[in-house]
Amino acid sequence: MHPFSYEKVTNEHEALERARLGKATFVAGGTTLVDLMKLNVEVPTALVDINGLPLNQIEDRSDGSIRIGALVRNGDLAHDSRIQSRYRVLSQAILAGASAQLRNMATTGGNLMQRTRCYYFRDPVYPCNKRQPGAGCAAMDGYNRIHAILGASDTCIATHPSDMAVALVALDASVHIRAANGERVVPIMEFHLLPGDTPDRETVIRPGELITYVTLPSGPFGPRSAYVKLRDRASYEFALASAAVALQLEGTTVRSARVALGGVATKPWRALEAEQVLTGAAANKATFLNAADAALTGAVPRRHNAYKIELAKRAVVRALADALTH
Amino acid sequence: MPSRSVGRSVVRKEGRGKVTGAARYIDDLTFPGLIHARTIRSTIPAGEIVDVAFGFDTSGFTLVDYRDIPGRNIVALIDDDQPCLAERLVRHVAEPILLLAHADREALLAADVRIRYREAVPTYDATTSPIAFKTIAIDKGRIDQGFREADVIVEGEYRTGHQEQLYIEPNGVIAVPEHGGVTVYGSMQCPYYVHRALKVLLDLPDDKVRVVQTETGGGFGGKEEYPSMIAGHAALVAIKAQRPVKLVYDRVEDMLATTKRHPAVIRHRTGVKRDGTLTAIDIDAVIDGGAYATLSAVVLSRGVIHATGPYRCDHIRIRGRATMTNTPPNGAFRGFGAPQTQFAAEVHMDRIAEALGIDPVRIREINALRPGDRTATGQRLGRDCSALAVLRETVKRTDFKRKWRAYARLKASRCLKASRYKEGGSRGIGLSLFFHGAGFTGGGEVKLASKASLALTDRGARILVASTEIGQGTRTMHAQIVADTLGVPYDCVDVNAADTGQVPDSGPTVASRTCMVVGRILQRCAEDMRERLGRLTPREYLKRHGPLVITREYERPTDMAWDDNSYRGDAYGTYGWACDVAEIEVDRETWEVKPIAFTTVHEIGKAIHPVLALGQIEGGSAQGLGYALLEEVVMRDGRMANAQLTNYIIPTTLDTPPIDVVILENPYKHGPFGAKGVGEMPIDGPAPAAINALRNAGFDLREIPATPERVMVSEKQEPRHALHA
């Protein structure tokens, strides 16, 4: 680990001021950042501890939406009764991630900034375009069973690791970002970037900007949503494939639907093709199979990860069946 | 007469210190003037070093390369082929080349060393590697005749991967230059291995090298031979700098550079009669030694001796080969070759049963070794052979036969219904029968000639052995044996630190030998001490006669014989016997494999400390399930690509089913209180039991770990392995 300075701030203004100095990084739960600093993958010269900011509330808004402070811990969010009843998929997704100890530390904002588990990104010996633009990608021809089949580019095939963000994509959340010159609100679909030619740029966040809130719109889905995560072991493990879905029914017909995929794409992946198949169709297994096929039509397998196509389809079918029967 | 402690779960000697945090591990220790060392390692798998350039101001640094080695540049072990620091040739990624040291850790980490290489073509395939570290042939009877007697011949090929020991505390040492020599403190299993390696490396006499084991956070074999390497590095720097030197690996370096379980490819060809009797066993086993010999020869030896599994057969041919590849050397890991070969044997046994149309229990009942039978090496088994007992107890306890038939029937009915996604869960139940020789293989114990000492104290006795406590309970178990033999309370027996300046060479803490072999030597010390004491209390004796220290050496049981050239004879003093049953559930839609129940019956002679024995069996079983289902070392161009705990995964509590352990006791006449070894055996059985359970559920695998993609593919394969003779 390289030396760094550490400072605790107590308000947003101070946080934004400090963040402008040198190679500063905000730290909240630290559950990803500290790991990566130990591996010399992240080498900030200054840590600005934002745990003292008043951003740890979950609030009902008058328009029926819910506003989640960026410092709300994953554990608190998942166990909040409003989230459990109205946004079941989000609660399930969070609880499918990491371990109880990590969820008690990890924050809403930090989870959105989580970085990939690609072996080659996390080991500075290998070339990695995400870590060092232009260095090359060791995963492309390397062992890539955990890598992406959707959204990859010629420079990067690393998957986005978050479970929470997949549910947020399915729920059409918005991310509130504070900069020195004001606030902007970004739809979650636009928050994470495809790798393209700049895999080092993972989100729309610019240096010195701070995530303050995530808002969940009042959706028509009620409790009819579900998250299914398939992984190598039962806990403390990233998805090989996951699906976050939500259904709005009219009798036995799907009126509207949301489908998002995790573990298989370079960013939390909204499967609009699958939603189109579902919308207006009978809510049954045959439809779900068609939707799963549609979700993966654009998938491009690499040498070791072709199995993920089938695995992801099955996650979608399982999640839809679960949402339907709930 | 104090109450006996053997057979009771007394408070462990070092338990209080560990639980309260008072125990001090190597990284907790410091010395005045201590500096930190760092190892500069090869980044290529094969080639030559062309030159070395330092991209930093070297003043204030201690730099060490092979030219600083006063003695021989080897890590003395068996073949003496591994340099302590590479000179010109490099044979694997992470091979140590240079050592840097500095008082300031930041400066040390920032130091930039550039090495240019001339690269050579590496070898990665163990089965085609032209270099063999060791070949072993075991022949019993006449294999041709065995195949002539067979009605059916069953063939199969089985593969196992690397496995990382993943002790909680990484490798680490501190070397202190003193008295014209060096003292090394460290996390290790075998202080006298380190002692010998340092003498050879540093060209120092016995009394100028002292090795002290510090509290050690696990080993599993991973601290058998590697500490000799890291201790050598720290000692070289300490001698050059004339300051204490700390060298502690972080997790990534530990995973990249240190030894792992040997991957293996094992082929079986078996002749069997229609009634299930084995007539011929023909096995070809190749293990991947990595770049240097380390312990590969003896890992292979234990592997091939256990390769038939615990079965009798008159005609056996086994060929074993440990070969060189340009990957970091593989070495000792709990089980030591036997988990690989018994995985193959036990998965193959289920295929034989299937080819004959009989159930997995019956095939094992017919062929299991019984007292009086001879093993592959011709060893005649004594009355403590318990293969049938453990098999029957496990089968009864798990209702195995009924469940196995029921799951197999379900599988057959499902195959008739072709649908895109097969819904619902599939259950499977699988069994493995296995054995494990305790102590060094063949003539190993005679060559070791281990010693143990017992010193009389005011209140009882003090144990002086080089056996190390690495979490398994050595100190406690030894103290129990001594207390009961001497007739003093358990609390009146102390255990000296494993310090080569104070204790005799009791051999390494490996090979399930610490209780059965070293414990027996200690018991003889205690027997002699008791006789010397007569009617006197320890205090009276000391007052009247002065200090009393009794030292005894290993004595080979007179009925044991071994010939290393023909590989015939008594390979081990005795064997432990065990049977595992794993019940798993596979989600047929998502291929998630979940072990839901695990039962194991272990016959270990005598459980000196039942809770510690249980802990060994549960821990080994969990580690074996990880080996079966999860743990995969990804090698990329000769380098471990997933050397982080986020990407190399071991079972969590949620992945480990409730483990039902039954301990049976069939005493070994030469073990202390009848005890055999228990440390390694538990890891031999879980992998084949889990894979056999998957097969019972309809998933046909021959390779571990059983990751989702392998399980996915295995469902489609039709069994095609039986050839009719």
Short mmCIF file of N, CA, C and O in Angstrom, two decimals, chain A residues 1-3 35 38-39 117-120 122-123 125-126 137-139 141-143 145-146 228-238 240 285 289-290 292-293 304 307-308 310-311 313-315 317-318, chain B residues 43 106 109-110 250 252 256 420-424 587-594 629-630 632 634-637 639-652 654-655 707-710 712 715:
data_model
loop_
_atom_site.label_atom_id
_atom_site.label_comp_id
_atom_site.label_asym_id
_atom_site.label_seq_id
_atom_site.Cartn_x
_atom_site.Cartn_y
_atom_site.Cartn_z
N MET A 1 0.85 -1.19 0.00
CA MET A 1 0.00 0.00 0.00
C MET A 1 0.89 1.24 0.00
O MET A 1 1.89 1.29 0.70
N HIS A 2 0.50 2.23 -0.78
CA HIS A 2 1.28 3.47 -0.84
C HIS A 2 0.80 4.45 0.23
O HIS A 2 -0.36 4.41 0.63
N PRO A 3 1.67 5.35 0.67
CA PRO A 3 1.26 6.32 1.70
C PRO A 3 0.17 7.25 1.16
O PRO A 3 0.14 7.55 -0.04
N ASP A 35 -9.39 -2.62 -0.15
CA ASP A 35 -8.86 -3.82 -0.84
C ASP A 35 -7.97 -3.42 -2.00
O ASP A 35 -6.87 -3.95 -2.19
N LYS A 38 -4.70 -1.95 -1.08
CA LYS A 38 -3.73 -2.97 -0.64
C LYS A 38 -3.09 -3.67 -1.83
O LYS A 38 -1.95 -4.10 -1.77
N LEU A 39 -3.84 -3.80 -2.90
CA LEU A 39 -3.32 -4.47 -4.10
C LEU A 39 -2.56 -3.51 -5.01
O LEU A 39 -2.13 -3.90 -6.09
N ARG A 117 -14.22 -7.36 -10.53
CA ARG A 117 -13.43 -8.44 -9.93
C ARG A 117 -12.56 -9.15 -10.95
O ARG A 117 -12.02 -10.21 -10.68
N CYS A 118 -12.43 -8.61 -12.15
CA CYS A 118 -11.56 -9.21 -13.16
C CYS A 118 -10.20 -9.51 -12.54
O CYS A 118 -9.60 -8.64 -11.90
N TYR A 119 -9.72 -10.75 -12.71
CA TYR A 119 -8.42 -11.13 -12.11
C TYR A 119 -7.32 -10.17 -12.55
O TYR A 119 -6.43 -9.82 -11.79
N TYR A 120 -7.41 -9.80 -13.82
CA TYR A 120 -6.29 -9.07 -14.43
C TYR A 120 -6.30 -7.59 -14.05
O TYR A 120 -5.27 -6.95 -14.00
N ARG A 122 -7.24 -6.67 -11.07
CA ARG A 122 -6.86 -6.63 -9.66
C ARG A 122 -5.42 -7.04 -9.41
O ARG A 122 -4.99 -7.10 -8.26
N ASP A 123 -4.69 -7.37 -10.45
CA ASP A 123 -3.30 -7.79 -10.28
C ASP A 123 -2.42 -6.95 -11.19
O ASP A 123 -2.38 -7.16 -12.41
N VAL A 125 0.36 -6.88 -12.22
CA VAL A 125 1.36 -7.51 -13.10
C VAL A 125 0.84 -7.60 -14.54
O VAL A 125 1.59 -7.54 -15.50
N TYR A 126 -0.48 -7.76 -14.67
CA TYR A 126 -1.05 -7.95 -16.01
C TYR A 126 -1.43 -6.61 -16.65
O TYR A 126 -1.81 -5.67 -15.96
N CYS A 137 -5.34 -5.72 -22.80
CA CYS A 137 -6.27 -6.47 -21.95
C CYS A 137 -5.84 -7.93 -21.85
O CYS A 137 -5.76 -8.62 -22.87
N ALA A 138 -5.52 -8.35 -20.64
CA ALA A 138 -5.06 -9.73 -20.46
C ALA A 138 -6.21 -10.72 -20.43
O ALA A 138 -6.01 -11.92 -20.59
N ALA A 139 -7.42 -10.22 -20.23
CA ALA A 139 -8.56 -11.13 -20.11
C ALA A 139 -9.04 -11.62 -21.47
O ALA A 139 -9.57 -12.72 -21.60
N ASP A 141 -7.69 -12.77 -24.17
CA ASP A 141 -7.22 -14.10 -24.57
C ASP A 141 -6.87 -14.95 -23.36
O ASP A 141 -6.30 -16.03 -23.50
N GLY A 142 -7.14 -14.44 -22.20
CA GLY A 142 -6.79 -15.17 -20.99
C GLY A 142 -7.92 -16.05 -20.52
O GLY A 142 -8.82 -16.40 -21.29
N TYR A 143 -7.86 -16.42 -19.26
CA TYR A 143 -8.91 -17.24 -18.69
C TYR A 143 -10.06 -16.30 -18.36
O TYR A 143 -9.94 -15.41 -17.54
N ARG A 145 -13.62 -17.07 -17.72
CA ARG A 145 -14.91 -17.67 -17.34
C ARG A 145 -15.82 -16.70 -16.60
O ARG A 145 -17.03 -16.84 -16.62
N ILE A 146 -15.21 -15.71 -15.91
CA ILE A 146 -16.05 -14.79 -15.14
C ILE A 146 -16.36 -13.51 -15.91
O ILE A 146 -16.94 -12.58 -15.37
N VAL A 228 -32.57 -12.95 -8.79
CA VAL A 228 -31.99 -14.30 -8.73
C VAL A 228 -30.53 -14.18 -9.09
O VAL A 228 -30.17 -13.59 -10.11
N LYS A 229 -29.70 -14.74 -8.22
CA LYS A 229 -28.25 -14.64 -8.42
C LYS A 229 -27.65 -16.04 -8.45
O LYS A 229 -27.87 -16.83 -7.52
N LEU A 230 -26.90 -16.34 -9.48
CA LEU A 230 -26.23 -17.63 -9.59
C LEU A 230 -24.73 -17.39 -9.44
O LEU A 230 -24.16 -16.52 -10.08
N ARG A 231 -24.13 -18.18 -8.58
CA ARG A 231 -22.73 -17.91 -8.22
C ARG A 231 -22.06 -19.20 -7.80
O ARG A 231 -22.70 -20.21 -7.57
N ASP A 232 -20.74 -19.14 -7.63
CA ASP A 232 -19.98 -20.35 -7.31
C ASP A 232 -20.20 -20.84 -5.89
O ASP A 232 -20.11 -22.02 -5.62
N ARG A 233 -20.41 -19.93 -4.96
CA ARG A 233 -20.69 -20.38 -3.60
C ARG A 233 -21.83 -19.56 -3.01
O ARG A 233 -22.22 -18.54 -3.58
N ALA A 234 -22.30 -19.97 -1.85
CA ALA A 234 -23.58 -19.46 -1.36
C ALA A 234 -23.52 -18.07 -0.76
O ALA A 234 -24.53 -17.44 -0.56
N SER A 235 -22.33 -17.61 -0.41
CA SER A 235 -22.24 -16.30 0.23
C SER A 235 -20.92 -15.66 -0.16
O SER A 235 -19.99 -16.35 -0.57
N TYR A 236 -20.86 -14.32 -0.02
CA TYR A 236 -19.57 -13.65 -0.15
C TYR A 236 -18.97 -13.95 -1.53
O TYR A 236 -17.84 -14.34 -1.66
N GLU A 237 -19.81 -13.80 -2.56
CA GLU A 237 -19.37 -14.23 -3.88
C GLU A 237 -20.12 -13.45 -4.95
O GLU A 237 -21.30 -13.16 -4.80
N PHE A 238 -19.42 -13.11 -6.02
CA PHE A 238 -20.01 -12.32 -7.08
C PHE A 238 -20.81 -13.21 -8.03
O PHE A 238 -20.59 -14.41 -8.10
N LEU A 240 -22.15 -15.08 -11.25
CA LEU A 240 -21.78 -15.55 -12.59
C LEU A 240 -22.84 -15.05 -13.55
O LEU A 240 -22.57 -14.72 -14.69
N LYS A 285 -44.66 -19.51 -18.52
CA LYS A 285 -43.30 -20.01 -18.72
C LYS A 285 -42.83 -19.82 -20.16
O LYS A 285 -41.68 -19.44 -20.40
N LEU A 289 -39.47 -17.84 -21.27
CA LEU A 289 -38.39 -18.43 -22.07
C LEU A 289 -38.05 -17.53 -23.25
O LEU A 289 -36.87 -17.29 -23.55
N ASN A 290 -39.09 -17.03 -23.89
CA ASN A 290 -38.85 -16.13 -25.03
C ASN A 290 -38.15 -14.86 -24.58
O ASN A 290 -37.26 -14.34 -25.26
N ALA A 292 -36.19 -14.55 -22.04
CA ALA A 292 -34.80 -14.88 -21.70
C ALA A 292 -33.95 -14.94 -22.97
O ALA A 292 -32.82 -14.43 -23.02
N ASP A 293 -34.50 -15.57 -24.00
CA ASP A 293 -33.77 -15.63 -25.28
C ASP A 293 -33.51 -14.22 -25.80
O ASP A 293 -32.41 -13.91 -26.26
N HIS A 304 -13.97 -19.01 -22.51
CA HIS A 304 -14.35 -19.81 -21.34
C HIS A 304 -15.70 -19.44 -20.73
O HIS A 304 -16.05 -19.94 -19.67
N TYR A 307 -20.90 -20.66 -21.33
CA TYR A 307 -21.91 -21.21 -20.41
C TYR A 307 -22.78 -20.12 -19.79
O TYR A 307 -23.91 -20.37 -19.36
N LYS A 308 -22.23 -18.90 -19.74
CA LYS A 308 -22.98 -17.82 -19.09
C LYS A 308 -24.26 -17.45 -19.86
O LYS A 308 -25.21 -16.93 -19.27
N GLU A 310 -26.42 -19.47 -21.32
CA GLU A 310 -27.49 -20.34 -20.83
C GLU A 310 -27.80 -20.06 -19.36
O GLU A 310 -28.96 -20.03 -18.95
N LEU A 311 -26.74 -19.81 -18.60
CA LEU A 311 -26.94 -19.56 -17.18
C LEU A 311 -27.77 -18.29 -16.95
O LEU A 311 -28.68 -18.25 -16.12
N LYS A 313 -29.89 -16.91 -19.04
CA LYS A 313 -31.29 -17.14 -19.45
C LYS A 313 -32.07 -17.79 -18.33
O LYS A 313 -33.21 -17.44 -18.05
N ARG A 314 -31.42 -18.75 -17.71
CA ARG A 314 -32.12 -19.47 -16.64
C ARG A 314 -32.36 -18.58 -15.43
O ARG A 314 -33.36 -18.72 -14.73
N ALA A 315 -31.42 -17.65 -15.20
CA ALA A 315 -31.63 -16.70 -14.10
C ALA A 315 -32.86 -15.84 -14.40
O ALA A 315 -33.67 -15.56 -13.51
N VAL A 317 -35.48 -16.57 -16.35
CA VAL A 317 -36.71 -17.37 -16.25
C VAL A 317 -37.07 -17.59 -14.78
O VAL A 317 -38.23 -17.43 -14.37
N ARG A 318 -36.06 -17.94 -13.99
CA ARG A 318 -36.30 -18.19 -12.57
C ARG A 318 -36.82 -16.93 -11.87
O ARG A 318 -37.75 -16.98 -11.07
N THR B 43 9.49 -12.77 -13.34
CA THR B 43 8.19 -12.52 -13.95
C THR B 43 7.97 -13.41 -15.17
O THR B 43 6.96 -13.28 -15.86
N GLU B 106 8.00 1.75 3.30
CA GLU B 106 7.53 2.47 2.11
C GLU B 106 8.65 2.55 1.07
O GLU B 106 8.43 2.33 -0.11
N LEU B 109 9.06 -0.79 -0.58
CA LEU B 109 8.03 -1.13 -1.56
C LEU B 109 8.16 -0.29 -2.83
O LEU B 109 7.82 -0.74 -3.92
N ALA B 110 8.69 0.92 -2.66
CA ALA B 110 8.80 1.81 -3.82
C ALA B 110 10.01 1.46 -4.69
O ALA B 110 10.08 1.88 -5.84
N ASP B 250 2.45 -11.03 2.12
CA ASP B 250 1.03 -10.74 2.14
C ASP B 250 0.31 -11.88 1.40
O ASP B 250 0.96 -12.79 0.87
N VAL B 252 -1.32 -12.16 -1.40
CA VAL B 252 -1.09 -12.33 -2.84
C VAL B 252 0.26 -13.00 -3.07
O VAL B 252 0.36 -13.97 -3.84
N LEU B 256 0.93 -16.61 -4.80
CA LEU B 256 1.68 -16.67 -6.06
C LEU B 256 2.93 -17.55 -5.95
O LEU B 256 3.28 -18.25 -6.89
N ARG B 420 -37.08 -28.36 -22.27
CA ARG B 420 -35.95 -27.47 -22.38
C ARG B 420 -35.28 -27.24 -21.03
O ARG B 420 -34.09 -27.40 -20.88
N TYR B 421 -36.04 -26.85 -20.06
CA TYR B 421 -35.49 -26.66 -18.73
C TYR B 421 -36.11 -27.67 -17.81
O TYR B 421 -37.31 -27.70 -17.62
N LYS B 422 -35.23 -28.51 -17.25
CA LYS B 422 -35.73 -29.51 -16.33
C LYS B 422 -35.95 -28.85 -14.99
O LYS B 422 -35.03 -28.29 -14.41
N GLU B 423 -37.16 -28.90 -14.54
CA GLU B 423 -37.48 -28.17 -13.32
C GLU B 423 -37.23 -29.00 -12.08
O GLU B 423 -37.09 -30.21 -12.14
N GLY B 424 -37.19 -28.29 -10.98
CA GLY B 424 -37.09 -28.94 -9.69
C GLY B 424 -35.69 -29.34 -9.34
O GLY B 424 -34.77 -29.22 -10.15
N ASP B 587 -29.78 -27.92 -8.54
CA ASP B 587 -30.91 -27.22 -9.13
C ASP B 587 -30.84 -27.46 -10.64
O ASP B 587 -29.90 -27.04 -11.30
N ARG B 588 -31.80 -28.16 -11.17
CA ARG B 588 -31.70 -28.57 -12.57
C ARG B 588 -31.94 -27.43 -13.54
O ARG B 588 -31.73 -27.57 -14.74
N GLU B 589 -32.39 -26.31 -13.04
CA GLU B 589 -32.57 -25.15 -13.91
C GLU B 589 -31.31 -24.30 -13.93
O GLU B 589 -30.98 -23.69 -14.93
N THR B 590 -30.62 -24.25 -12.81
CA THR B 590 -29.48 -23.32 -12.70
C THR B 590 -28.14 -24.00 -12.45
O THR B 590 -27.12 -23.33 -12.36
N TRP B 591 -28.13 -25.31 -12.30
CA TRP B 591 -26.92 -26.10 -12.04
C TRP B 591 -26.21 -25.73 -10.76
O TRP B 591 -25.03 -25.95 -10.60
N GLU B 592 -26.93 -25.13 -9.84
CA GLU B 592 -26.31 -24.86 -8.55
C GLU B 592 -26.23 -26.17 -7.76
O GLU B 592 -27.21 -26.91 -7.68
N VAL B 593 -25.03 -26.42 -7.22
CA VAL B 593 -24.81 -27.65 -6.47
C VAL B 593 -24.72 -27.29 -4.99
O VAL B 593 -23.92 -26.44 -4.61
N LYS B 594 -25.55 -27.93 -4.21
CA LYS B 594 -25.52 -27.62 -2.78
C LYS B 594 -25.41 -28.91 -1.98
O LYS B 594 -26.29 -29.77 -2.07
N LEU B 629 -15.75 -28.90 -5.09
CA LEU B 629 -16.79 -28.09 -5.71
C LEU B 629 -16.37 -26.67 -6.08
O LEU B 629 -16.96 -26.07 -6.98
N LEU B 630 -15.39 -26.10 -5.39
CA LEU B 630 -15.14 -24.67 -5.55
C LEU B 630 -13.73 -24.27 -5.96
O LEU B 630 -13.55 -23.35 -6.75
N GLU B 632 -10.36 -23.52 -7.43
CA GLU B 632 -9.73 -23.65 -8.73
C GLU B 632 -8.60 -22.62 -8.85
O GLU B 632 -8.84 -21.42 -8.79
N VAL B 634 -6.29 -20.76 -11.14
CA VAL B 634 -6.20 -20.44 -12.57
C VAL B 634 -4.76 -20.14 -12.91
O VAL B 634 -4.18 -19.19 -12.40
N MET B 635 -4.16 -20.98 -13.74
CA MET B 635 -2.78 -20.76 -14.16
C MET B 635 -2.78 -20.10 -15.53
O MET B 635 -3.39 -20.59 -16.47
N ARG B 636 -2.09 -18.99 -15.61
CA ARG B 636 -2.01 -18.27 -16.88
C ARG B 636 -0.53 -18.05 -17.16
O ARG B 636 0.15 -17.37 -16.40
N ASP B 637 -0.03 -18.61 -18.23
CA ASP B 637 1.39 -18.49 -18.58
C ASP B 637 2.28 -18.81 -17.38
O ASP B 637 3.25 -18.11 -17.10
N ARG B 639 1.60 -18.64 -14.24
CA ARG B 639 1.42 -17.79 -13.07
C ARG B 639 -0.02 -17.92 -12.58
O ARG B 639 -0.95 -17.97 -13.39
N MET B 640 -0.20 -17.95 -11.27
CA MET B 640 -1.57 -18.02 -10.74
C MET B 640 -2.26 -16.69 -11.01
O MET B 640 -1.83 -15.64 -10.54
N ALA B 641 -3.34 -16.74 -11.78
CA ALA B 641 -4.00 -15.50 -12.19
C ALA B 641 -5.06 -15.05 -11.18
O ALA B 641 -5.51 -13.92 -11.24
N ASN B 642 -5.45 -15.94 -10.28
CA ASN B 642 -6.48 -15.55 -9.31
C ASN B 642 -5.93 -15.65 -7.88
O ASN B 642 -6.53 -16.25 -7.01
N ALA B 643 -4.79 -15.03 -7.67
CA ALA B 643 -4.12 -15.12 -6.37
C ALA B 643 -4.69 -14.11 -5.37
O ALA B 643 -3.95 -13.35 -4.75
N GLN B 644 -5.99 -14.09 -5.24
CA GLN B 644 -6.66 -13.21 -4.27
C GLN B 644 -7.87 -13.95 -3.75
O GLN B 644 -8.48 -14.73 -4.46
N LEU B 645 -8.24 -13.66 -2.52
CA LEU B 645 -9.37 -14.38 -1.94
C LEU B 645 -10.70 -13.99 -2.58
O LEU B 645 -11.70 -14.67 -2.38
N THR B 646 -10.71 -12.91 -3.34
CA THR B 646 -11.95 -12.55 -4.02
C THR B 646 -12.18 -13.45 -5.23
O THR B 646 -13.31 -13.63 -5.67
N ASN B 647 -11.11 -14.04 -5.74
CA ASN B 647 -11.23 -14.86 -6.94
C ASN B 647 -10.85 -16.33 -6.76
O ASN B 647 -11.13 -17.14 -7.61
N TYR B 648 -10.13 -16.65 -5.68
CA TYR B 648 -9.91 -18.07 -5.34
C TYR B 648 -10.81 -18.31 -4.14
O TYR B 648 -10.58 -17.76 -3.07
N ILE B 649 -11.84 -19.10 -4.32
CA ILE B 649 -12.84 -19.15 -3.25
C ILE B 649 -12.85 -20.50 -2.55
O ILE B 649 -12.64 -21.55 -3.17
N ILE B 650 -13.04 -20.44 -1.25
CA ILE B 650 -13.16 -21.64 -0.42
C ILE B 650 -14.55 -21.62 0.22
O ILE B 650 -15.21 -20.59 0.22
N PRO B 651 -15.00 -22.75 0.74
CA PRO B 651 -16.37 -22.79 1.26
C PRO B 651 -16.57 -21.84 2.43
O PRO B 651 -15.70 -21.68 3.28
N THR B 652 -17.73 -21.20 2.47
CA THR B 652 -18.15 -20.46 3.66
C THR B 652 -19.03 -21.42 4.48
O THR B 652 -19.30 -22.53 4.05
N LEU B 654 -22.08 -21.27 4.84
CA LEU B 654 -23.30 -21.59 4.08
C LEU B 654 -23.08 -22.68 3.04
O LEU B 654 -24.03 -23.31 2.59
N ASP B 655 -21.83 -22.86 2.62
CA ASP B 655 -21.54 -23.89 1.61
C ASP B 655 -21.22 -25.23 2.26
O ASP B 655 -20.98 -26.21 1.57
N THR B 707 -17.43 -27.10 -11.11
CA THR B 707 -17.99 -25.75 -11.27
C THR B 707 -19.26 -25.84 -12.12
O THR B 707 -19.49 -26.84 -12.80
N PRO B 708 -20.11 -24.78 -12.09
CA PRO B 708 -21.39 -24.85 -12.82
C PRO B 708 -21.21 -25.23 -14.30
O PRO B 708 -22.01 -26.01 -14.83
N GLU B 709 -20.18 -24.68 -14.94
CA GLU B 709 -20.04 -25.01 -16.37
C GLU B 709 -19.70 -26.47 -16.60
O GLU B 709 -20.11 -27.06 -17.58
N ARG B 710 -18.94 -27.08 -15.66
CA ARG B 710 -18.65 -28.51 -15.80
C ARG B 710 -19.90 -29.33 -15.52
O ARG B 710 -20.17 -30.33 -16.18
N MET B 712 -22.93 -28.37 -15.99
CA MET B 712 -23.82 -28.14 -17.13
C MET B 712 -23.51 -29.12 -18.27
O MET B 712 -24.39 -29.77 -18.81
N GLU B 715 -24.23 -33.13 -17.77
CA GLU B 715 -25.57 -33.70 -17.83
C GLU B 715 -25.83 -34.35 -19.18
O GLU B 715 -26.59 -35.30 -19.27
#
